[in-house]
mmCIF file of C-alpha atoms and ligand atoms in Angstrom:
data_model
loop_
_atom_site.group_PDB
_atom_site.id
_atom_site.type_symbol
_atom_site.label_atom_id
_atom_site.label_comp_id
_atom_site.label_asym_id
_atom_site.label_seq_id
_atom_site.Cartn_x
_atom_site.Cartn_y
_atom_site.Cartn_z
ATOM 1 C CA UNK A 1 51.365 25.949 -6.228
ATOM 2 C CA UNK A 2 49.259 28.856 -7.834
ATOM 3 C CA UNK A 3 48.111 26.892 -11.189
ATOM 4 C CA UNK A 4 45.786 28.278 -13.777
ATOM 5 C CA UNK A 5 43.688 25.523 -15.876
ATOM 6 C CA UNK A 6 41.018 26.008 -19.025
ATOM 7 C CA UNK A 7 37.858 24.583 -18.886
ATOM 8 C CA UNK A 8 35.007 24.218 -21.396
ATOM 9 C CA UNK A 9 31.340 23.902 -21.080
ATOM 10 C CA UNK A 10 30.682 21.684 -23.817
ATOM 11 C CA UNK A 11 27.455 22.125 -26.317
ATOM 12 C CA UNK A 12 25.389 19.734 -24.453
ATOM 13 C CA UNK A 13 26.378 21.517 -21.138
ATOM 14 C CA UNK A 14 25.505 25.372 -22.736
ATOM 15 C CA UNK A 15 22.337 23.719 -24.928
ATOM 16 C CA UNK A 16 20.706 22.720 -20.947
ATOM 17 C CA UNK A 17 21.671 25.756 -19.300
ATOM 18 C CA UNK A 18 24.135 24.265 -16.938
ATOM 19 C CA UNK A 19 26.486 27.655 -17.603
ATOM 20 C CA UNK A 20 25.312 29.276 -14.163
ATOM 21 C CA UNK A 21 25.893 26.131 -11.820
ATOM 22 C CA UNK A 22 29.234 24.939 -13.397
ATOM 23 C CA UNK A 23 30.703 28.062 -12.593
ATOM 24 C CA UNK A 24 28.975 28.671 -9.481
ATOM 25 C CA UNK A 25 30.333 25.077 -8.548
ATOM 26 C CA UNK A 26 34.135 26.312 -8.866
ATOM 27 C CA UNK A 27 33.510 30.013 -7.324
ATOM 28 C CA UNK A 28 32.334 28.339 -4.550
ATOM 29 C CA UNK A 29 35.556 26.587 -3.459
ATOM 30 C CA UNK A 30 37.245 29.727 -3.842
ATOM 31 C CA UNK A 31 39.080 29.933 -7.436
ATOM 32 C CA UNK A 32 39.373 32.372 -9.420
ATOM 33 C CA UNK A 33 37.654 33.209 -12.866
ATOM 34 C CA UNK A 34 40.450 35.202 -14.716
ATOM 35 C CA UNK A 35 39.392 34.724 -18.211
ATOM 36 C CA UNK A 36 35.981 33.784 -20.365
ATOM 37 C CA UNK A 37 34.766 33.773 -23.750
ATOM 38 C CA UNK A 38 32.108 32.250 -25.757
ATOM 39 C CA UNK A 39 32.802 30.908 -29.465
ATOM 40 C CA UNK A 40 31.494 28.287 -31.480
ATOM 41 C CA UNK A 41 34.555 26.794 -33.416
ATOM 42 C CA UNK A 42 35.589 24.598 -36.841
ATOM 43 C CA UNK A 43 36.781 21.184 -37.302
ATOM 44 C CA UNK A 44 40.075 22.640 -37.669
ATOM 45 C CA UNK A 45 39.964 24.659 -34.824
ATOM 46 C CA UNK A 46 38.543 21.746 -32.449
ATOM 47 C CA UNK A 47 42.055 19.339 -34.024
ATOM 48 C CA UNK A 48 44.526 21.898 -32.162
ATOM 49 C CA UNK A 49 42.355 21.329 -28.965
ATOM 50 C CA UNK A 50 41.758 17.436 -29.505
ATOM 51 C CA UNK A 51 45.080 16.366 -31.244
ATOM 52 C CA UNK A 52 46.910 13.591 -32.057
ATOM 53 C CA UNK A 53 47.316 12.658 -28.222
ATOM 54 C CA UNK A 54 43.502 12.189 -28.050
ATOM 55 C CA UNK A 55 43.837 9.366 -31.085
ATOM 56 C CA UNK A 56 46.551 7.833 -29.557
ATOM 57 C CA UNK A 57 44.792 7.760 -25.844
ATOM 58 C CA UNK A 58 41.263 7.050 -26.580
ATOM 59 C CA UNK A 59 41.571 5.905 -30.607
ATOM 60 C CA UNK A 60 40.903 7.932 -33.927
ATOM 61 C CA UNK A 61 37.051 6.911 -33.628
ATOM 62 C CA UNK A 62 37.003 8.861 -30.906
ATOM 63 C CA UNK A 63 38.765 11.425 -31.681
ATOM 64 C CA UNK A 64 36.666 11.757 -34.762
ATOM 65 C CA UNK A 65 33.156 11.864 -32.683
ATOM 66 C CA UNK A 66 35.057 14.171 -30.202
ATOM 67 C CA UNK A 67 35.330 16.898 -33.132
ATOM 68 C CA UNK A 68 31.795 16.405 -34.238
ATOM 69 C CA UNK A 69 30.735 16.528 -30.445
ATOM 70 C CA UNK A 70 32.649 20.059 -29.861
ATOM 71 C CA UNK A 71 31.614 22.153 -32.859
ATOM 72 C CA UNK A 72 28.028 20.996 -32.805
ATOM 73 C CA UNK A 73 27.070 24.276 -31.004
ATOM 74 C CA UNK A 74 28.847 27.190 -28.986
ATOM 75 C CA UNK A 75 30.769 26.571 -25.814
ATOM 76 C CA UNK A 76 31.907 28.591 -22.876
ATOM 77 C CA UNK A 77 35.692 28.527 -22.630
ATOM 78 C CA UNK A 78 36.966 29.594 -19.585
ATOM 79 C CA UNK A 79 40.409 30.404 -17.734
ATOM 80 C CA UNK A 80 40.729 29.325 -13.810
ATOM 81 C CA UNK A 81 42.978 29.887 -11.449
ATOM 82 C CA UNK A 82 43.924 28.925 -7.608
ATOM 83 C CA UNK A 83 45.886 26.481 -5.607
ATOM 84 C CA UNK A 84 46.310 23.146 -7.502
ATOM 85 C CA UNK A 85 43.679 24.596 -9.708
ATOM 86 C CA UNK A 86 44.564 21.495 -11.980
ATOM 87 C CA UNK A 87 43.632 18.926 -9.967
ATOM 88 C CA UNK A 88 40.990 20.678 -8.330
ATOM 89 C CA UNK A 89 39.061 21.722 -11.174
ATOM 90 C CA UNK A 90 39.267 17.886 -12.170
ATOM 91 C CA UNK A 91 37.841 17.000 -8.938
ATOM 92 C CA UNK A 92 34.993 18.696 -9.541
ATOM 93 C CA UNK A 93 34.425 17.473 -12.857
ATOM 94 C CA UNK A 94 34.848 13.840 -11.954
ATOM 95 C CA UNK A 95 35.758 11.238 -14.158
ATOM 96 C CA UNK A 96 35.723 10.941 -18.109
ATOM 97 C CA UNK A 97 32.949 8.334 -18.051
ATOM 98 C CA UNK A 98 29.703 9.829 -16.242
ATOM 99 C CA UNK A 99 27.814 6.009 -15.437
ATOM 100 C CA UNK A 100 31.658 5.952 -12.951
ATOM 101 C CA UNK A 101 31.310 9.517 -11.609
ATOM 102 C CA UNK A 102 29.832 10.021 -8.514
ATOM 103 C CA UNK A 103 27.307 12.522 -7.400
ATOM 104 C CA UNK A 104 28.865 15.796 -6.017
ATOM 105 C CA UNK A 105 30.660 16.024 -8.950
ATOM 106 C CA UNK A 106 29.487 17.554 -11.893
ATOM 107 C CA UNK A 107 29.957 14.736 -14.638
ATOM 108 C CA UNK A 108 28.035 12.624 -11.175
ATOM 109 C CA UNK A 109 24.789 15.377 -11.055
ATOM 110 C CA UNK A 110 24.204 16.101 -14.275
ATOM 111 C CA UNK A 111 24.719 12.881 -16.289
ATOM 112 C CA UNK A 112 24.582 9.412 -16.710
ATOM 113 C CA UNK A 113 25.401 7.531 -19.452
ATOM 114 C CA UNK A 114 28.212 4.696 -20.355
ATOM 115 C CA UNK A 115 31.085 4.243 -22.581
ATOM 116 C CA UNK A 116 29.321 1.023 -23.977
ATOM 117 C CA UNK A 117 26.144 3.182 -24.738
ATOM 118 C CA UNK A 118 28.037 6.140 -26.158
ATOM 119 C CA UNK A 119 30.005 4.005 -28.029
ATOM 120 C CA UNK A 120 27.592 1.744 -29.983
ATOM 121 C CA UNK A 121 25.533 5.232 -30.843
ATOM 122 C CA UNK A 122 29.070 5.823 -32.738
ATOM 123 C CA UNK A 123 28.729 9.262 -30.538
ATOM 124 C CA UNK A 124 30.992 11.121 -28.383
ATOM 125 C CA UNK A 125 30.685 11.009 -23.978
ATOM 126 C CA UNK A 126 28.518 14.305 -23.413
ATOM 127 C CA UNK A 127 29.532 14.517 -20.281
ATOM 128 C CA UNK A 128 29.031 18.366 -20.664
ATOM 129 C CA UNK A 129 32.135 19.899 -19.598
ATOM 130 C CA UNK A 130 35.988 19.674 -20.647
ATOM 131 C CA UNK A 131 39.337 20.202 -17.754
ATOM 132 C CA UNK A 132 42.739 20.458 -18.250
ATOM 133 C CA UNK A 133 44.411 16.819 -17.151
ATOM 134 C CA UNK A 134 47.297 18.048 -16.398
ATOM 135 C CA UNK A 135 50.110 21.107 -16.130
ATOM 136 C CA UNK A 136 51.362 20.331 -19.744
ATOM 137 C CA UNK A 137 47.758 20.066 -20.968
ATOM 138 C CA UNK A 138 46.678 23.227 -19.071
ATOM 139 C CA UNK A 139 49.371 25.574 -20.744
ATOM 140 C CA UNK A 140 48.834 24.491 -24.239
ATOM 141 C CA UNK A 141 45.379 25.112 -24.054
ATOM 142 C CA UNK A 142 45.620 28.123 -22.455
ATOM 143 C CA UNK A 143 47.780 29.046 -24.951
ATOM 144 C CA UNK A 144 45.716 27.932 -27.557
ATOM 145 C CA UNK A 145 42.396 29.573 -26.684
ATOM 146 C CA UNK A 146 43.405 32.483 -25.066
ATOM 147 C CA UNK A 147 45.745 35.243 -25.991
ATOM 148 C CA UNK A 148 47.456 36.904 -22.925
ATOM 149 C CA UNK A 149 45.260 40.711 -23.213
ATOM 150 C CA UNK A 150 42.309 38.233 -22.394
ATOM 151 C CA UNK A 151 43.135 37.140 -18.768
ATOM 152 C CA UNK A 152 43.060 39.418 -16.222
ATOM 153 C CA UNK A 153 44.731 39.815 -12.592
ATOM 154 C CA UNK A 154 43.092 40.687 -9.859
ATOM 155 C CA UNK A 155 42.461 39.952 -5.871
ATOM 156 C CA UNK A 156 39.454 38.207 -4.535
ATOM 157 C CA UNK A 157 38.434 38.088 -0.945
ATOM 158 C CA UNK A 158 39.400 34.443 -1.194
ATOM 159 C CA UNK A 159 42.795 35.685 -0.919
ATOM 160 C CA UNK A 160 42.426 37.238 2.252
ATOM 161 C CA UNK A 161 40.123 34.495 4.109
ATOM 162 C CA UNK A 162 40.599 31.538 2.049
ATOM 163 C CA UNK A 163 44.446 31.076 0.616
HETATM 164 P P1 GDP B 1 38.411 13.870 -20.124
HETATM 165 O O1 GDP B 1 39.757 14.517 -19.925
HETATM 166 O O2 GDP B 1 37.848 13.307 -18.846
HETATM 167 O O3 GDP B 1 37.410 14.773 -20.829
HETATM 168 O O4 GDP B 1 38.645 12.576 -21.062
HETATM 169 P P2 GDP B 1 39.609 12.378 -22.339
HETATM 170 O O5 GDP B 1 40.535 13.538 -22.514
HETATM 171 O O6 GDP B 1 40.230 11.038 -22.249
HETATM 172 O O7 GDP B 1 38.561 12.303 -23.544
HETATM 173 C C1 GDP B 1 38.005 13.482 -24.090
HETATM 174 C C2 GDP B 1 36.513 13.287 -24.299
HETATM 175 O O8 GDP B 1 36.296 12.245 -25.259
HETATM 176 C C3 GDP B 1 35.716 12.814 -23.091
HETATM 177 O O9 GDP B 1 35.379 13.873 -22.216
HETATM 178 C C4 GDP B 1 34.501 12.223 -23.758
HETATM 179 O O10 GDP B 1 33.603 13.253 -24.175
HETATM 180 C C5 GDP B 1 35.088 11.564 -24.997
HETATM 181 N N1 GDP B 1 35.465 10.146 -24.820
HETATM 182 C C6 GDP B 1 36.606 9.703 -24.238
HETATM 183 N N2 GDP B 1 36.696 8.363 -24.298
HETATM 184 C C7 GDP B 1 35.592 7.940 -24.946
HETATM 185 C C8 GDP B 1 35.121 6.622 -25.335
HETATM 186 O O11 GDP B 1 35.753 5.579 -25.081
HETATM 187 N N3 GDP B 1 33.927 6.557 -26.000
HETATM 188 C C9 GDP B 1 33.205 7.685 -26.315
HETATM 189 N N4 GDP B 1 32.058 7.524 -26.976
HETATM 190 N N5 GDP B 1 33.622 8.932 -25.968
HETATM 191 C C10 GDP B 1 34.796 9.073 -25.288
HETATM 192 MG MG1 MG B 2 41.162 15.136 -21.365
#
C-alpha cells in the first residue's frame, strides 16, 4: 500500500510562487517528501516525460503545446511517498481541466480556465502542477527523473501518529 509518485510544479506554477503552498498542501496530509530537484529541461527531454501515450490520449496538438508548455521555464520535480500516495496526490491536484476542478484542490484554488479557451489560444492547460495517474505512470517517471542516490529514506512523525 506504501506507493511513491512524482510530481511537477509546472512553469506557470514556479513563475507565481505557488512552490511553498503545493508542497505545504501534501505535507499536510502526512506524506512524505523523499526526493526534489529543480531543472529546466529540452524538448527532448520533456518527449520521454510526455510520450507517445500523451498523443494517443489527448492528440499530437496537444502533445506538441504540452512540450512547449514544460520547457518554457524551470520546474520543481519532486518524489512523494505514503499510503496510496498515487491516488492521493491526484486528489489533491484535482482534475486535468481546472474550469471542472473544485476548490480545495489545487488545480480548484489556483486556476480557472477551460479546455475550449486553452484550446483555441493553440496553448497548453496551465493548470500549474503535473501527478503521476497511475502505478505504471509513477515508476517510469520516477525512473526517468530521478536516479536512485537522489531519494532518500527516512521516518517522519507521521509514521508514529499518522500511518
Ligand atoms: P493530467 O494527468 O491531469 O495532467 O492530464 P493529462 O495527462 O491527460 O494531460 C497532460 C497535460 O496536458 C494537462 O495537465 C494539461 O496541461 C494538458 N492538456 C491535456 N488535455 C488538454 C486539452 O484538451 N487541451 C489543452 N489545451 N491542454 C490539454
Ligand atoms: Mg497525466
Amino acid at each position: 500500500m506504501i506507493e511513491r509518485t512524482f510530481v511537477a510544479i509546472k512553469p506557470d506554477g514556479v513563475q507565481r510562487g505557488l512552490v511553498g503552498e503545493i508542497i505545504k498542501r501534501l505535507e499536510n496530509v502526512g506524506l512524505k517528501i523523499i526526493g526534489m530537484k529543480m531543472m529546466w529541461i529540452d524538448k527532448e527531454f520533456a518527449k520521454k516525460h510526455y510520450t507517445e501515450d500523451i498523443a494517443k490520449r489527448r492528440g499530437e496538438h496537444v502533445r506538441e503545446m504540452l512540450l512547449d508548455y514544460i520547457t518554457e521555464g524551470p520546474i520543481i520535480v519532486m518524489a512523494w511517498e505514503g499510503i496510496h500516495a498515487i491516488d492521493v496526490v491526484r486528489k489533491l491536484v484535482g482534475p486535468t481541466e481546472p474550469k471542472s476542478a473544485l476548490p480545495g484542490t489545487i488545480r480548484g484554488d489556483f486556476t480557472h480556465v477551460s479546455f475550449t479557451h486553452a484550446d483555441a489560444q493553440k496553448k497548453s492547460i496551465k493548470n500549474v502542477i503535473h501527478a503521476s495517474g497511475d502505478g505504471k505512470d509513477a515508476k517510469y517517471e520516477l525512473n526517468l527523473w530521478f536516479s536512485p542516490l537522489e531519494l532518500h529514506t527516512y521516518r517522519t512523525v507521521h509514521e508514529a501518529h499518522v500511518m
